[in-house]
């Protein structure tokens, strides 16, 4: 394993990386109540990610060596090629994409990062990869149901009902009419990234893309074949793997899941696919005709066993999140539990090399056991940033965290793994991560790690707390969603703001329609001072007391959903952002002073 991750074994050229963005993902919004301040899986997550991605490129531009072909002011993603390169299929394909490189975002060629504003989308009911993962043999019941939920969501909310049917978690699942575009756009963008990476790795030109980061939402790794949960309605990475298999003959997929929470949906889907492939292999061994090779998936996860979906102690979920099986029954699963640490030295000297790198070691054994390095392999990262040390305290309340530098180092190691076993083909897809600082620092460190071969002088203080504070101040959102126009004092901050303005779309997406307030049947009556008994009762009533924000707990079932348009005050909400105000427990309700207006005689004129 140490040889795999030895920097001397990795190429010194910076791998070309595409960052795929999808504007449609901003349309997935919470519409159940007018107040969405308690929502953590929110459109603004993508804004925070874009800040981090912009900062990553700005920092890389400071240290990346200028090549002989570099031309200041020319864009790496829009420059033209001559000769044979113009006929290259990948070049033509990228030329059709909506590239986000405006006049403010010219990336010098020494930074091989391309931002792609994707307009891709899939039809949930007619896409082979989606049906491969979420479809049924006779009829796509779940997909049809999901479409109906999204289309009927506004009407349901207008009637005072929940758009999520009873029996499903109301706290961590929500839909709006725009959610369908977001979900189909997210899947389309992942498939587009697969096409670019697989086709790019097959080309010999230096401009070929071999890896990608896909910034999309809603996340996907908790969604099983027909079981939405944990903010997830479809499984983005599993559909991407199916697309690679069906379209590009990728028969082995490695998935590294580094979200704080176990990707129970992805593991269940991988288990089912591996089971089917194993069954076909046994049939061939017993004389059945051999057809197209089936898909083998290795799934490896680092997660907090105390958090969702295991937090409630359900044995089947805890057991699934602890499975380690390699070979028997065609399964290739490794689960590693996050551990607390007292210092970064302990993390890097003990936990990371002895525990967390097991994911890559077992993945290497999977490749060797199934034929060794070959052209049929693709690597995914289910990239959640919610284990980040900068995540909301309520989300990481079990103290199972990682330093922000983890996302840099793991990206480096995953890239080295992909270069050894998969021709460098690597696609990282956004999963969780909820506080702005966790998303910004994680995305910044992760993108830098993807391109950092050890030869460009990366400084890990780039995502230190003082620099993050300066970055947040420079990109602070003003009215309309754009960053403040105050000139940042340092060049990298100015460049970050410039890049961010060119790639971020959050400021131009119209606000979601407000929930309709149902007509009131109340009539005016004479006001009477309340009795002491009724005043005491009212003060103790949850319906009239100030709302107490609960912990951010993914997956808990909200109560009394039917006919309700808001969680009962004082109850826990899975989507609660505990940093966003609310009256603290024990704080007295402020009384307004009584004002008596006396009218005197009219003034003399």
Short mmCIF file of C-alpha atoms in Angstrom, two decimals, residues 50-479:
data_model
loop_
_atom_site.label_atom_id
_atom_site.label_comp_id
_atom_site.label_asym_id
_atom_site.label_seq_id
_atom_site.Cartn_x
_atom_site.Cartn_y
_atom_site.Cartn_z
CA UNK A 50 -18.08 27.53 -5.53
CA UNK A 51 -16.24 29.88 -3.18
CA UNK A 52 -13.90 27.04 -2.24
CA UNK A 53 -13.36 25.96 -5.84
CA UNK A 54 -12.58 29.53 -6.89
CA UNK A 55 -10.11 29.93 -4.03
CA UNK A 56 -8.44 26.66 -5.00
CA UNK A 57 -7.79 27.85 -8.55
CA UNK A 58 -6.65 31.27 -7.36
CA UNK A 59 -4.10 29.68 -5.03
CA UNK A 60 -2.93 27.20 -7.66
CA UNK A 61 -2.32 30.04 -10.10
CA UNK A 62 0.15 31.53 -7.64
CA UNK A 63 2.38 28.46 -7.52
CA UNK A 64 1.75 26.38 -10.65
CA UNK A 65 4.81 26.38 -12.92
CA UNK A 66 4.42 28.25 -16.21
CA UNK A 67 4.85 25.86 -19.14
CA UNK A 68 6.35 26.73 -22.49
CA UNK A 69 2.87 26.76 -24.02
CA UNK A 70 1.44 29.10 -21.42
CA UNK A 71 -0.01 32.33 -22.68
CA UNK A 72 -1.09 34.82 -20.06
CA UNK A 73 -4.70 35.81 -20.47
CA UNK A 74 -5.60 32.71 -22.47
CA UNK A 75 -8.10 30.30 -20.98
CA UNK A 76 -7.25 26.65 -20.52
CA UNK A 77 -10.80 25.70 -21.40
CA UNK A 78 -11.39 27.99 -24.35
CA UNK A 79 -8.08 28.09 -26.14
CA UNK A 80 -8.08 26.60 -29.65
CA UNK A 81 -6.07 23.67 -30.90
CA UNK A 82 -4.49 23.22 -34.30
CA UNK A 83 -3.71 20.20 -36.44
CA UNK A 84 -4.93 16.80 -35.28
CA UNK A 85 -6.23 18.10 -31.96
CA UNK A 86 -9.03 20.00 -33.70
CA UNK A 87 -10.46 16.72 -34.91
CA UNK A 88 -10.32 15.17 -31.49
CA UNK A 89 -13.72 13.89 -30.39
CA UNK A 90 -13.35 15.14 -26.83
CA UNK A 91 -12.42 18.61 -28.02
CA UNK A 92 -15.55 18.75 -30.17
CA UNK A 93 -17.69 17.51 -27.30
CA UNK A 94 -16.33 20.08 -24.89
CA UNK A 95 -16.82 22.78 -27.49
CA UNK A 96 -20.56 22.12 -27.37
CA UNK A 97 -20.73 22.63 -23.62
CA UNK A 98 -21.59 25.94 -22.00
CA UNK A 99 -18.24 26.88 -20.55
CA UNK A 100 -18.35 29.38 -17.74
CA UNK A 101 -15.21 31.21 -18.72
CA UNK A 102 -16.26 34.82 -19.04
CA UNK A 103 -13.85 37.69 -19.50
CA UNK A 104 -13.18 37.70 -15.75
CA UNK A 105 -12.28 34.02 -15.56
CA UNK A 106 -9.39 33.47 -17.95
CA UNK A 107 -7.37 30.64 -16.42
CA UNK A 108 -3.70 30.53 -17.39
CA UNK A 109 -2.81 27.23 -19.03
CA UNK A 110 -0.52 26.37 -16.13
CA UNK A 111 -3.70 25.63 -14.12
CA UNK A 112 -5.38 22.74 -15.94
CA UNK A 113 -8.84 23.22 -14.42
CA UNK A 114 -11.88 23.64 -16.64
CA UNK A 115 -15.20 24.90 -15.27
CA UNK A 116 -18.15 23.47 -17.19
CA UNK A 117 -21.63 24.93 -16.78
CA UNK A 118 -23.58 21.80 -17.60
CA UNK A 119 -27.01 21.87 -19.15
CA UNK A 120 -27.26 18.07 -19.19
CA UNK A 121 -30.36 16.31 -17.97
CA UNK A 122 -31.83 12.82 -18.10
CA UNK A 123 -35.40 11.58 -18.37
CA UNK A 124 -36.02 9.58 -15.21
CA UNK A 125 -38.47 7.28 -16.94
CA UNK A 126 -36.45 6.64 -20.10
CA UNK A 127 -32.77 6.67 -19.17
CA UNK A 128 -31.16 3.18 -19.19
CA UNK A 129 -28.73 3.94 -16.34
CA UNK A 130 -31.47 5.33 -14.10
CA UNK A 131 -33.68 2.31 -14.82
CA UNK A 132 -30.69 0.00 -14.19
CA UNK A 133 -30.47 1.35 -10.62
CA UNK A 134 -33.97 2.52 -9.71
CA UNK A 135 -36.26 0.79 -12.20
CA UNK A 136 -38.46 -2.28 -11.88
CA UNK A 137 -38.74 -5.22 -14.26
CA UNK A 138 -42.37 -4.61 -15.19
CA UNK A 139 -42.98 -0.98 -14.29
CA UNK A 140 -40.89 1.82 -12.80
CA UNK A 141 -43.11 2.34 -9.78
CA UNK A 142 -40.69 4.32 -7.64
CA UNK A 143 -39.61 6.67 -10.44
CA UNK A 144 -43.21 7.34 -11.44
CA UNK A 145 -44.08 8.01 -7.82
CA UNK A 146 -41.15 10.40 -7.37
CA UNK A 147 -42.22 12.40 -10.42
CA UNK A 148 -45.77 12.64 -9.07
CA UNK A 149 -44.55 13.82 -5.66
CA UNK A 150 -42.52 16.64 -7.19
CA UNK A 151 -45.23 17.73 -9.64
CA UNK A 152 -47.93 17.77 -6.94
CA UNK A 153 -45.76 19.32 -4.22
CA UNK A 154 -46.97 22.92 -4.49
CA UNK A 155 -50.64 21.90 -4.57
CA UNK A 156 -50.14 19.71 -1.50
CA UNK A 157 -48.46 22.51 0.46
CA UNK A 158 -51.12 25.01 -0.61
CA UNK A 159 -53.71 22.71 0.96
CA UNK A 160 -51.80 22.66 4.23
CA UNK A 161 -50.48 19.15 3.66
CA UNK A 162 -46.95 17.80 3.40
CA UNK A 163 -45.64 17.07 -0.08
CA UNK A 164 -43.88 13.99 1.35
CA UNK A 165 -46.36 11.16 1.99
CA UNK A 166 -46.94 9.87 5.49
CA UNK A 167 -44.60 7.05 6.36
CA UNK A 168 -41.51 8.77 4.97
CA UNK A 169 -39.26 10.96 7.09
CA UNK A 170 -40.64 14.49 6.98
CA UNK A 171 -37.55 16.07 8.49
CA UNK A 172 -34.92 15.09 5.93
CA UNK A 173 -37.03 14.80 2.78
CA UNK A 174 -38.66 17.70 0.96
CA UNK A 175 -39.64 18.46 -2.62
CA UNK A 176 -40.74 21.38 -4.77
CA UNK A 177 -41.85 21.66 -8.41
CA UNK A 178 -38.26 22.53 -9.34
CA UNK A 179 -36.88 19.43 -7.64
CA UNK A 180 -37.50 17.32 -10.72
CA UNK A 181 -35.25 19.57 -12.83
CA UNK A 182 -32.62 19.49 -10.08
CA UNK A 183 -32.65 15.70 -9.77
CA UNK A 184 -32.60 15.07 -13.52
CA UNK A 185 -29.95 17.75 -14.00
CA UNK A 186 -27.76 16.27 -11.27
CA UNK A 187 -27.92 12.82 -12.84
CA UNK A 188 -27.29 14.22 -16.31
CA UNK A 189 -24.25 16.11 -15.09
CA UNK A 190 -22.73 13.02 -13.46
CA UNK A 191 -23.23 11.08 -16.69
CA UNK A 192 -21.71 13.94 -18.67
CA UNK A 193 -18.67 13.88 -16.40
CA UNK A 194 -18.36 10.12 -16.93
CA UNK A 195 -18.40 10.63 -20.70
CA UNK A 196 -15.73 13.33 -20.55
CA UNK A 197 -13.41 11.37 -18.25
CA UNK A 198 -13.71 8.00 -19.99
CA UNK A 199 -13.37 9.48 -23.48
CA UNK A 200 -10.60 11.82 -22.33
CA UNK A 201 -8.51 9.01 -20.88
CA UNK A 202 -8.71 7.21 -24.22
CA UNK A 203 -7.10 10.17 -26.02
CA UNK A 204 -3.39 10.84 -26.27
CA UNK A 205 -3.54 14.64 -26.44
CA UNK A 206 -2.34 16.61 -23.44
CA UNK A 207 -5.59 18.52 -23.18
CA UNK A 208 -7.64 15.39 -22.38
CA UNK A 209 -9.61 15.44 -19.15
CA UNK A 210 -8.94 12.45 -16.90
CA UNK A 211 -10.72 13.46 -13.68
CA UNK A 212 -13.65 15.56 -12.57
CA UNK A 213 -15.37 17.09 -9.59
CA UNK A 214 -19.17 17.32 -9.87
CA UNK A 215 -20.88 19.92 -7.66
CA UNK A 216 -24.53 18.89 -7.55
CA UNK A 217 -27.42 18.48 -5.13
CA UNK A 218 -29.53 16.93 -3.73
CA UNK A 219 -27.05 14.27 -2.55
CA UNK A 220 -27.60 10.61 -3.33
CA UNK A 221 -25.74 8.04 -1.23
CA UNK A 222 -28.58 7.32 1.24
CA UNK A 223 -31.05 6.46 -1.52
CA UNK A 224 -31.47 2.79 -2.26
CA UNK A 225 -33.23 1.22 -5.21
CA UNK A 226 -36.61 2.60 -4.14
CA UNK A 227 -36.00 4.05 -0.68
CA UNK A 228 -35.43 7.83 -0.48
CA UNK A 229 -33.90 9.01 2.78
CA UNK A 230 -31.34 11.37 4.28
CA UNK A 231 -31.97 14.23 1.78
CA UNK A 232 -31.51 11.74 -1.13
CA UNK A 233 -34.08 10.81 -3.80
CA UNK A 234 -31.89 9.12 -6.42
CA UNK A 235 -28.37 7.70 -6.14
CA UNK A 236 -26.17 9.94 -8.27
CA UNK A 237 -22.96 7.89 -8.05
CA UNK A 238 -24.69 4.54 -8.60
CA UNK A 239 -26.40 5.90 -11.73
CA UNK A 240 -23.02 7.26 -12.91
CA UNK A 241 -21.50 3.80 -12.44
CA UNK A 242 -24.37 2.19 -14.36
CA UNK A 243 -23.97 4.75 -17.17
CA UNK A 244 -20.25 3.95 -17.40
CA UNK A 245 -21.04 0.25 -17.59
CA UNK A 246 -23.82 0.48 -20.17
CA UNK A 247 -22.28 3.20 -22.37
CA UNK A 248 -18.52 2.68 -22.04
CA UNK A 249 -18.11 -1.00 -21.07
CA UNK A 250 -16.74 -0.16 -17.64
CA UNK A 251 -17.08 -3.45 -15.76
CA UNK A 252 -15.31 -2.59 -12.50
CA UNK A 253 -16.16 0.45 -10.42
CA UNK A 254 -14.49 1.54 -7.21
CA UNK A 255 -16.49 3.85 -4.92
CA UNK A 256 -14.82 5.62 -2.00
CA UNK A 257 -17.43 7.20 0.28
CA UNK A 258 -15.95 9.82 2.66
CA UNK A 259 -19.18 11.40 3.90
CA UNK A 260 -19.70 11.59 7.68
CA UNK A 261 -22.67 9.24 7.30
CA UNK A 262 -22.70 5.69 5.99
CA UNK A 263 -23.90 5.49 2.39
CA UNK A 264 -26.42 2.77 3.13
CA UNK A 265 -28.20 3.31 -0.18
CA UNK A 266 -25.06 2.98 -2.29
CA UNK A 267 -23.95 -0.14 -0.41
CA UNK A 268 -27.36 -1.77 -0.86
CA UNK A 269 -27.36 -1.00 -4.59
CA UNK A 270 -23.78 -2.27 -4.99
CA UNK A 271 -24.72 -5.44 -3.12
CA UNK A 272 -27.65 -6.11 -5.45
CA UNK A 273 -25.59 -5.48 -8.59
CA UNK A 274 -22.74 -7.70 -7.36
CA UNK A 275 -25.22 -10.42 -6.44
CA UNK A 276 -26.65 -10.43 -9.97
CA UNK A 277 -23.19 -10.47 -11.56
CA UNK A 278 -22.14 -13.36 -9.29
CA UNK A 279 -25.27 -15.33 -10.18
CA UNK A 280 -24.55 -14.95 -13.90
CA UNK A 281 -20.97 -16.09 -13.37
CA UNK A 282 -22.17 -19.24 -11.64
CA UNK A 283 -24.59 -19.93 -14.48
CA UNK A 284 -21.80 -19.58 -17.05
CA UNK A 285 -19.62 -21.96 -15.02
CA UNK A 286 -22.44 -24.49 -15.25
CA UNK A 287 -22.84 -24.27 -19.01
CA UNK A 288 -24.96 -21.17 -19.67
CA UNK A 289 -23.84 -19.05 -22.65
CA UNK A 290 -21.62 -16.13 -21.70
CA UNK A 291 -23.03 -12.71 -22.44
CA UNK A 292 -21.78 -9.23 -21.72
CA UNK A 293 -19.70 -9.16 -18.51
CA UNK A 294 -21.59 -7.94 -15.50
CA UNK A 295 -20.69 -4.96 -13.35
CA UNK A 296 -18.52 -5.46 -10.27
CA UNK A 297 -18.58 -2.70 -7.64
CA UNK A 298 -16.23 -2.20 -4.73
CA UNK A 299 -17.80 0.03 -2.08
CA UNK A 300 -15.63 1.42 0.72
CA UNK A 301 -16.87 3.89 3.32
CA UNK A 302 -15.34 5.91 6.16
CA UNK A 303 -18.14 7.11 8.45
CA UNK A 304 -19.38 7.76 11.96
CA UNK A 305 -21.15 4.63 13.20
CA UNK A 306 -22.91 6.71 15.88
CA UNK A 307 -24.57 9.06 13.38
CA UNK A 308 -27.38 8.64 10.86
CA UNK A 309 -28.51 6.12 9.68
CA UNK A 310 -27.21 4.16 12.69
CA UNK A 311 -27.98 6.69 15.40
CA UNK A 312 -31.22 5.07 16.51
CA UNK A 313 -29.45 1.77 17.10
CA UNK A 314 -31.28 -0.34 14.52
CA UNK A 315 -29.29 -3.60 14.33
CA UNK A 316 -29.63 -4.11 10.59
CA UNK A 317 -28.29 -0.61 9.83
CA UNK A 318 -25.40 -0.90 12.29
CA UNK A 319 -24.48 -4.31 10.88
CA UNK A 320 -24.61 -3.03 7.30
CA UNK A 321 -22.38 -0.08 8.23
CA UNK A 322 -19.82 -2.49 9.75
CA UNK A 323 -19.59 -5.09 6.96
CA UNK A 324 -16.18 -6.15 5.69
CA UNK A 325 -16.45 -8.82 2.97
CA UNK A 326 -14.09 -9.35 0.09
CA UNK A 327 -14.82 -12.05 -2.48
CA UNK A 328 -17.41 -14.45 -1.02
CA UNK A 329 -20.77 -14.30 -2.80
CA UNK A 330 -19.27 -11.79 -5.22
CA UNK A 331 -19.28 -8.98 -2.66
CA UNK A 332 -16.57 -6.35 -2.21
CA UNK A 333 -17.44 -4.10 0.75
CA UNK A 334 -15.25 -2.36 3.33
CA UNK A 335 -16.51 -0.14 6.16
CA UNK A 336 -14.21 1.83 8.45
CA UNK A 337 -15.52 3.75 11.47
CA UNK A 338 -14.28 7.26 12.18
CA UNK A 339 -12.49 7.65 15.51
CA UNK A 340 -11.97 10.72 17.72
CA UNK A 341 -8.45 12.16 17.96
CA UNK A 342 -6.76 14.58 20.29
CA UNK A 343 -4.29 16.21 17.88
CA UNK A 344 -3.62 16.41 14.16
CA UNK A 345 -0.36 14.57 14.75
CA UNK A 346 -2.29 11.64 16.17
CA UNK A 347 -4.66 11.77 13.20
CA UNK A 348 -1.90 11.71 10.58
CA UNK A 349 0.48 9.36 12.42
CA UNK A 350 -2.05 6.78 13.57
CA UNK A 351 -5.62 7.05 12.32
CA UNK A 352 -5.08 7.93 8.68
CA UNK A 353 -2.34 5.42 7.76
CA UNK A 354 -3.50 2.58 10.02
CA UNK A 355 -7.28 2.86 9.70
CA UNK A 356 -8.54 5.06 6.89
CA UNK A 357 -6.13 3.96 4.17
CA UNK A 358 -7.62 0.47 4.50
CA UNK A 359 -10.24 1.68 2.04
CA UNK A 360 -7.62 2.04 -0.68
CA UNK A 361 -5.74 -1.12 0.27
CA UNK A 362 -8.88 -3.25 0.02
CA UNK A 363 -9.81 -1.57 -3.25
CA UNK A 364 -6.39 -2.51 -4.62
CA UNK A 365 -6.99 -6.13 -3.59
CA UNK A 366 -10.34 -6.01 -5.38
CA UNK A 367 -8.70 -4.89 -8.62
CA UNK A 368 -5.97 -7.51 -8.40
CA UNK A 369 -8.48 -10.25 -7.54
CA UNK A 370 -10.66 -9.39 -10.55
CA UNK A 371 -7.94 -9.27 -13.21
CA UNK A 372 -5.54 -6.48 -12.32
CA UNK A 373 -5.25 -3.01 -13.86
CA UNK A 374 -7.21 -2.84 -17.11
CA UNK A 375 -9.17 -0.52 -19.37
CA UNK A 376 -12.53 -1.39 -17.82
CA UNK A 377 -12.08 0.41 -14.48
CA UNK A 378 -13.42 3.70 -13.11
CA UNK A 379 -13.05 5.31 -9.67
CA UNK A 380 -15.69 7.44 -7.92
CA UNK A 381 -15.53 9.43 -4.71
CA UNK A 382 -18.79 10.05 -2.87
CA UNK A 383 -17.44 13.28 -1.49
CA UNK A 384 -19.22 14.55 1.60
CA UNK A 385 -17.65 17.38 3.58
CA UNK A 386 -19.75 16.93 6.74
CA UNK A 387 -16.98 15.13 8.66
CA UNK A 388 -14.97 18.34 8.32
CA UNK A 389 -13.74 19.91 11.54
CA UNK A 390 -15.62 23.08 10.49
CA UNK A 391 -19.05 21.40 10.25
CA UNK A 392 -21.92 22.46 12.50
CA UNK A 393 -21.39 21.13 16.02
CA UNK A 394 -24.90 19.64 15.89
CA UNK A 395 -24.00 17.58 12.83
CA UNK A 396 -20.72 16.24 14.27
CA UNK A 397 -21.92 15.96 17.85
CA UNK A 398 -20.23 12.57 18.34
CA UNK A 399 -16.80 14.14 17.74
CA UNK A 400 -15.99 11.89 14.79
CA UNK A 401 -14.27 14.47 12.61
CA UNK A 402 -11.38 14.91 10.21
CA UNK A 403 -9.15 17.96 9.70
CA UNK A 404 -9.81 19.97 6.54
CA UNK A 405 -6.45 18.75 5.19
CA UNK A 406 -7.95 15.24 5.02
CA UNK A 407 -9.82 16.23 1.85
CA UNK A 408 -6.55 17.30 0.23
CA UNK A 409 -4.63 14.18 1.22
CA UNK A 410 -7.40 11.71 0.40
CA UNK A 411 -7.84 13.30 -3.03
CA UNK A 412 -4.12 12.89 -3.66
CA UNK A 413 -4.20 9.23 -2.59
CA UNK A 414 -7.37 8.45 -4.56
CA UNK A 415 -5.83 10.06 -7.63
CA UNK A 416 -2.67 7.96 -7.21
CA UNK A 417 -4.88 4.87 -6.91
CA UNK A 418 -6.74 5.81 -10.10
CA UNK A 419 -3.48 6.41 -11.96
CA UNK A 420 -2.25 2.96 -10.98
CA UNK A 421 -5.42 1.00 -11.60
CA UNK A 422 -7.81 3.01 -13.79
CA UNK A 423 -5.74 5.09 -16.25
CA UNK A 424 -6.29 8.10 -13.99
CA UNK A 425 -10.07 8.00 -14.39
CA UNK A 426 -11.53 9.57 -11.27
CA UNK A 427 -14.86 11.33 -10.68
CA UNK A 428 -15.64 12.97 -7.35
CA UNK A 429 -19.31 13.76 -6.70
CA UNK A 430 -20.59 16.07 -3.96
CA UNK A 431 -22.62 14.39 -1.22
CA UNK A 432 -23.05 16.03 2.23
CA UNK A 433 -21.56 19.03 3.98
CA UNK A 434 -23.78 21.73 5.43
CA UNK A 435 -21.99 24.64 7.06
CA UNK A 436 -20.52 27.18 4.65
CA UNK A 437 -17.07 26.90 6.21
CA UNK A 438 -17.04 23.10 6.00
CA UNK A 439 -18.08 23.22 2.34
CA UNK A 440 -15.69 26.01 1.36
CA UNK A 441 -12.62 24.60 3.08
CA UNK A 442 -13.41 21.03 2.02
CA UNK A 443 -13.98 21.91 -1.63
CA UNK A 444 -10.85 24.07 -1.73
CA UNK A 445 -8.61 21.39 -0.20
CA UNK A 446 -10.19 18.62 -2.28
CA UNK A 447 -9.78 20.28 -5.68
CA UNK A 448 -6.20 21.21 -4.87
CA UNK A 449 -5.56 17.61 -3.83
CA UNK A 450 -6.89 16.30 -7.12
CA UNK A 451 -4.32 18.28 -9.10
CA UNK A 452 -1.47 18.25 -6.56
CA UNK A 453 1.17 15.73 -7.63
CA UNK A 454 3.61 17.04 -5.06
CA UNK A 455 5.51 19.24 -7.49
CA UNK A 456 3.67 22.57 -7.27
CA UNK A 457 4.33 23.71 -3.72
CA UNK A 458 0.90 23.50 -2.13
CA UNK A 459 0.73 25.23 1.26
CA UNK A 460 -1.83 23.69 3.61
CA UNK A 461 -2.20 26.97 5.46
CA UNK A 462 -4.23 28.10 2.46
CA UNK A 463 -7.29 26.68 4.22
CA UNK A 464 -6.22 27.68 7.73
CA UNK A 465 -8.74 29.46 9.92
CA UNK A 466 -7.30 32.99 9.38
CA UNK A 467 -7.32 32.52 5.60
CA UNK A 468 -10.83 31.07 5.67
CA UNK A 469 -12.00 34.07 7.69
CA UNK A 470 -10.46 36.43 5.13
CA UNK A 471 -12.02 34.44 2.30
CA UNK A 472 -15.46 34.59 3.88
CA UNK A 473 -15.17 38.34 4.33
CA UNK A 474 -14.09 38.86 0.71
CA UNK A 475 -16.96 36.78 -0.69
CA UNK A 476 -19.62 37.81 1.80
CA UNK A 477 -23.01 37.75 0.13
CA UNK A 478 -24.81 41.04 -0.28
CA UNK A 479 -28.34 41.60 -1.52
#
